[in-house]
Amino acid sequence: MGLIISKIKKETGSPAAGIQLELCQAARAGDCAELARLIQAGADVNAYDPWDAFPLYHACVAGHREAARMLLDAGADYSESTSEGKRCYLSALNLGIRRLLREYEADPRAGLPATLLPVFLACNPAGDESRPPTDAAGAELSPDITWYVEGRPIQAHRVVLAARSPYFRRKLATSWRNRKELRVAFSGSYTPSFEATYGLVRYFYSDRLEVPTEHIEDLARVCETCECEGLLETIDRLFPRKRRGDGARHLDRGCPQRRFVLQRRLAPERLSSALRRILQDCLANSKKEDHRNNSPLKTRGISSKYDDLADVRIKVGDRVFRCHQMILALRSEYFKTRLSRRTDFRQHHYDVLEEHDVSANAFEKMLEYVYTDDLQDLGNDPLMQAEELLDVASRYLLFQLKPVVAKLLLTHLGLDRVSPAQLCRWLTLSDMYDVAEVREHCLDIMVCNFETFAEAREFRALLLASRSSEPADNLLNNLRRTWLRVAAPGLDWRDDESAALFDERLKVLLFDAEEDATDDRG
């Protein structure tokens, strides 16, 4: 390996490629001390070697958990949804590595930055000049504010800037309300670097901060002006003021630029928390406004007396919700299409959409998910609320809302809280709304409490109705499969006597269900 590294150094005229190979070699060997030295020297933890592999992949293949953790903490990119992430996960030598990767992927709020960041990158492609989003996003997703730094534009969205920075929220709600372009004034005629400012705005969208270490001082000053106190405290802790200039002094023309990376899980405040504050203010301001049932829906424009920067209102029943077009359009294809077709609204400056066949409580819960990627609870009537939210998820094409609802719902679906008849109904609803977690939960309870359900007419009716279903959806087949998994793991249905007895019991229940149906018809 040393000969290969020396050859690459000679061919490139730079030790940079050699440093990257040394990093891959240390990752494969699990040499944490060498990894720490190379990372400190500025090696890129996401660079590829000549064999199209990268350090995290080498650590996973070789089964070095601590080495993989060091690389992830140093900024190694991992997402199971990408081809590189799948390579790492599927090639991991042991389950410990896979559990580590899942820990870095498991944050339920990671979906929000993953949704917002591509929009920001489309608005600000690499290079000196920026252009509008390349996809057919429409006005709902296009940037509505441009921040000029060193003569270069950074395009952004008001709601994101206001959510992440008290300074921006105050300014955008008052003196900058009608501005399209910004040139922020810093104390002492100081002008920050473009790299530091761009890194901060990208952090606003992604919860992940990455800037060259030579711009740490600029980053700290921008954070101070934008009143990002949590992030500023983190920078001060990791880079005391007397050390902030060291990054530039240690740079070498032959070495890659050292970069400071703050992983999403270490961010002092998440994007979801920032947007939750904006949403709470929108809900509070909505209640302050007087919206009577007979008041006209078409108004001259949304009220500007509040600082929540809402730009659209949605009427649901007797309530009107102040919202943000960009968030709604980005999170829901339904709203993206609905807002893009508001020609009458744009021409006449109307700002209210009306939604029907949904309760205000369910819509408010849906907004909580849209803004935060999470739900805190299911309210006072969790079963009814969960059913409404599953319907809302299908209606508004928010399919990732379903597992979030299911996670909260499962704690309420036990025989100590619901009857067998209610569990049978939820099994039917899980098929209707395609919620696998609820379906498996109901099947597990039915198998573990089989005799209890055998006495329930609703359960026998389900067995009878499922006979005409496809094999994959047939309740009989699913009960057999669940019984093998829960009650008799590892057994073959065809060879085990207890499995045959269970099958006979199912046949008896089918016969009882047919008699029940005959009695009902009589």
PDB file of N, CA, C and O in Angstrom, residues 17-46:
ATOM      1  N   ALA A  17      -3.906  13.109  -2.626  1.00  0.00           N
ATOM      2  CA  ALA A  17      -4.438  11.788  -2.953  1.00  0.00           C
ATOM      3  C   ALA A  17      -3.843  10.729  -2.051  1.00  0.00           C
ATOM      4  O   ALA A  17      -4.525   9.769  -1.653  1.00  0.00           O
ATOM      5  N   GLY A  18      -2.572  10.894  -1.713  1.00  0.00           N
ATOM      6  CA  GLY A  18      -1.946   9.943  -0.818  1.00  0.00           C
ATOM      7  C   GLY A  18      -2.570   9.958   0.560  1.00  0.00           C
ATOM      8  O   GLY A  18      -2.755   8.908   1.189  1.00  0.00           O
ATOM      9  N   ILE A  19      -2.909  11.143   1.049  1.00  0.00           N
ATOM     10  CA  ILE A  19      -3.568  11.261   2.353  1.00  0.00           C
ATOM     11  C   ILE A  19      -4.910  10.544   2.331  1.00  0.00           C
ATOM     12  O   ILE A  19      -5.281   9.860   3.279  1.00  0.00           O
ATOM     13  N   GLN A  20      -5.644  10.664   1.214  1.00  0.00           N
ATOM     14  CA  GLN A  20      -6.935   9.991   1.121  1.00  0.00           C
ATOM     15  C   GLN A  20      -6.765   8.473   1.156  1.00  0.00           C
ATOM     16  O   GLN A  20      -7.559   7.772   1.785  1.00  0.00           O
ATOM     17  N   LEU A  21      -5.729   7.957   0.486  1.00  0.00           N
ATOM     18  CA  LEU A  21      -5.492   6.522   0.516  1.00  0.00           C
ATOM     19  C   LEU A  21      -5.081   6.057   1.905  1.00  0.00           C
ATOM     20  O   LEU A  21      -5.481   4.990   2.369  1.00  0.00           O
ATOM     21  N   GLU A  22      -4.293   6.868   2.584  1.00  0.00           N
ATOM     22  CA  GLU A  22      -3.904   6.535   3.947  1.00  0.00           C
ATOM     23  C   GLU A  22      -5.128   6.489   4.855  1.00  0.00           C
ATOM     24  O   GLU A  22      -5.217   5.653   5.762  1.00  0.00           O
ATOM     25  N   LEU A  23      -6.077   7.402   4.633  1.00  0.00           N
ATOM     26  CA  LEU A  23      -7.308   7.407   5.421  1.00  0.00           C
ATOM     27  C   LEU A  23      -8.101   6.128   5.184  1.00  0.00           C
ATOM     28  O   LEU A  23      -8.604   5.509   6.130  1.00  0.00           O
ATOM     29  N   CYS A  24      -8.223   5.714   3.933  1.00  0.00           N
ATOM     30  CA  CYS A  24      -8.930   4.465   3.619  1.00  0.00           C
ATOM     31  C   CYS A  24      -8.215   3.264   4.242  1.00  0.00           C
ATOM     32  O   CYS A  24      -8.862   2.342   4.756  1.00  0.00           O
ATOM     33  N   GLN A  25      -6.893   3.290   4.191  1.00  0.00           N
ATOM     34  CA  GLN A  25      -6.121   2.191   4.774  1.00  0.00           C
ATOM     35  C   GLN A  25      -6.324   2.128   6.285  1.00  0.00           C
ATOM     36  O   GLN A  25      -6.519   1.048   6.857  1.00  0.00           O
ATOM     37  N   ALA A  26      -6.292   3.272   6.948  1.00  0.00           N
ATOM     38  CA  ALA A  26      -6.494   3.308   8.399  1.00  0.00           C
ATOM     39  C   ALA A  26      -7.907   2.859   8.768  1.00  0.00           C
ATOM     40  O   ALA A  26      -8.115   2.172   9.773  1.00  0.00           O
ATOM     41  N   ALA A  27      -8.903   3.248   7.948  1.00  0.00           N
ATOM     42  CA  ALA A  27     -10.281   2.833   8.208  1.00  0.00           C
ATOM     43  C   ALA A  27     -10.421   1.324   8.082  1.00  0.00           C
ATOM     44  O   ALA A  27     -11.089   0.676   8.898  1.00  0.00           O
ATOM     45  N   ARG A  28      -9.796   0.758   7.075  1.00  0.00           N
ATOM     46  CA  ARG A  28      -9.887  -0.695   6.873  1.00  0.00           C
ATOM     47  C   ARG A  28      -9.161  -1.460   7.975  1.00  0.00           C
ATOM     48  O   ARG A  28      -9.567  -2.561   8.360  1.00  0.00           O
ATOM     49  N   ALA A  29      -8.084  -0.869   8.501  1.00  0.00           N
ATOM     50  CA  ALA A  29      -7.326  -1.513   9.576  1.00  0.00           C
ATOM     51  C   ALA A  29      -7.916  -1.236  10.952  1.00  0.00           C
ATOM     52  O   ALA A  29      -7.517  -1.860  11.944  1.00  0.00           O
ATOM     53  N   GLY A  30      -8.847  -0.263  11.034  1.00  0.00           N
ATOM     54  CA  GLY A  30      -9.418   0.088  12.323  1.00  0.00           C
ATOM     55  C   GLY A  30      -8.455   0.843  13.215  1.00  0.00           C
ATOM     56  O   GLY A  30      -8.584   0.811  14.447  1.00  0.00           O
ATOM     57  N   ASP A  31      -7.509   1.531  12.613  1.00  0.00           N
ATOM     58  CA  ASP A  31      -6.490   2.281  13.355  1.00  0.00           C
ATOM     59  C   ASP A  31      -7.052   3.657  13.709  1.00  0.00           C
ATOM     60  O   ASP A  31      -6.922   4.623  12.953  1.00  0.00           O
ATOM     61  N   CYS A  32      -7.671   3.747  14.901  1.00  0.00           N
ATOM     62  CA  CYS A  32      -8.353   4.996  15.275  1.00  0.00           C
ATOM     63  C   CYS A  32      -7.373   6.138  15.503  1.00  0.00           C
ATOM     64  O   CYS A  32      -7.687   7.297  15.217  1.00  0.00           O
ATOM     65  N   ALA A  33      -6.194   5.831  16.025  1.00  0.00           N
ATOM     66  CA  ALA A  33      -5.200   6.883  16.249  1.00  0.00           C
ATOM     67  C   ALA A  33      -4.761   7.498  14.932  1.00  0.00           C
ATOM     68  O   ALA A  33      -4.637   8.724  14.801  1.00  0.00           O
ATOM     69  N   GLU A  34      -4.505   6.656  13.928  1.00  0.00           N
ATOM     70  CA  GLU A  34      -4.115   7.166  12.619  1.00  0.00           C
ATOM     71  C   GLU A  34      -5.264   7.913  11.952  1.00  0.00           C
ATOM     72  O   GLU A  34      -5.062   8.928  11.290  1.00  0.00           O
ATOM     73  N   LEU A  35      -6.484   7.420  12.140  1.00  0.00           N
ATOM     74  CA  LEU A  35      -7.649   8.127  11.600  1.00  0.00           C
ATOM     75  C   LEU A  35      -7.745   9.526  12.180  1.00  0.00           C
ATOM     76  O   LEU A  35      -7.971  10.501  11.450  1.00  0.00           O
ATOM     77  N   ALA A  36      -7.580   9.638  13.500  1.00  0.00           N
ATOM     78  CA  ALA A  36      -7.659  10.940  14.143  1.00  0.00           C
ATOM     79  C   ALA A  36      -6.589  11.880  13.593  1.00  0.00           C
ATOM     80  O   ALA A  36      -6.852  13.063  13.351  1.00  0.00           O
ATOM     81  N   ARG A  37      -5.374  11.363  13.376  1.00  0.00           N
ATOM     82  CA  ARG A  37      -4.281  12.195  12.860  1.00  0.00           C
ATOM     83  C   ARG A  37      -4.592  12.680  11.452  1.00  0.00           C
ATOM     84  O   ARG A  37      -4.410  13.861  11.128  1.00  0.00           O
ATOM     85  N   LEU A  38      -5.091  11.791  10.597  1.00  0.00           N
ATOM     86  CA  LEU A  38      -5.356  12.147   9.204  1.00  0.00           C
ATOM     87  C   LEU A  38      -6.542  13.117   9.098  1.00  0.00           C
ATOM     88  O   LEU A  38      -6.526  14.043   8.284  1.00  0.00           O
ATOM     89  N   ILE A  39      -7.562  12.897   9.928  1.00  0.00           N
ATOM     90  CA  ILE A  39      -8.705  13.816   9.909  1.00  0.00           C
ATOM     91  C   ILE A  39      -8.271  15.200  10.364  1.00  0.00           C
ATOM     92  O   ILE A  39      -8.660  16.220   9.786  1.00  0.00           O
ATOM     93  N   GLN A  40      -7.429  15.238  11.397  1.00  0.00           N
ATOM     94  CA  GLN A  40      -6.918  16.518  11.871  1.00  0.00           C
ATOM     95  C   GLN A  40      -6.045  17.195  10.822  1.00  0.00           C
ATOM     96  O   GLN A  40      -6.014  18.426  10.716  1.00  0.00           O
ATOM     97  N   ALA A  41      -5.375  16.386  10.002  1.00  0.00           N
ATOM     98  CA  ALA A  41      -4.514  16.934   8.945  1.00  0.00           C
ATOM     99  C   ALA A  41      -5.320  17.451   7.759  1.00  0.00           C
ATOM    100  O   ALA A  41      -4.753  18.069   6.844  1.00  0.00           O
ATOM    101  N   GLY A  42      -6.627  17.185   7.741  1.00  0.00           N
ATOM    102  CA  GLY A  42      -7.466  17.731   6.679  1.00  0.00           C
ATOM    103  C   GLY A  42      -7.917  16.742   5.641  1.00  0.00           C
ATOM    104  O   GLY A  42      -8.431  17.141   4.589  1.00  0.00           O
ATOM    105  N   ALA A  43      -7.756  15.433   5.890  1.00  0.00           N
ATOM    106  CA  ALA A  43      -8.203  14.435   4.915  1.00  0.00           C
ATOM    107  C   ALA A  43      -9.719  14.490   4.764  1.00  0.00           C
ATOM    108  O   ALA A  43     -10.451  14.687   5.736  1.00  0.00           O
ATOM    109  N   ASP A  44     -10.189  14.319   3.537  1.00  0.00           N
ATOM    110  CA  ASP A  44     -11.616  14.363   3.237  1.00  0.00           C
ATOM    111  C   ASP A  44     -12.231  13.005   3.543  1.00  0.00           C
ATOM    112  O   ASP A  44     -11.902  11.998   2.905  1.00  0.00           O
ATOM    113  N   VAL A  45     -13.141  12.950   4.521  1.00  0.00           N
ATOM    114  CA  VAL A  45     -13.708  11.667   4.941  1.00  0.00           C
ATOM    115  C   VAL A  45     -14.711  11.119   3.933  1.00  0.00           C
ATOM    116  O   VAL A  45     -15.173   9.985   4.084  1.00  0.00           O
ATOM    117  N   ASN A  46     -15.049  11.887   2.911  1.00  0.00           N
ATOM    118  CA  ASN A  46     -16.002  11.417   1.894  1.00  0.00           C
ATOM    119  C   ASN A  46     -15.362  11.194   0.531  1.00  0.00           C
ATOM    120  O   ASN A  46     -16.069  10.932  -0.443  1.00  0.00           O
TER     121      ASN A  46
END
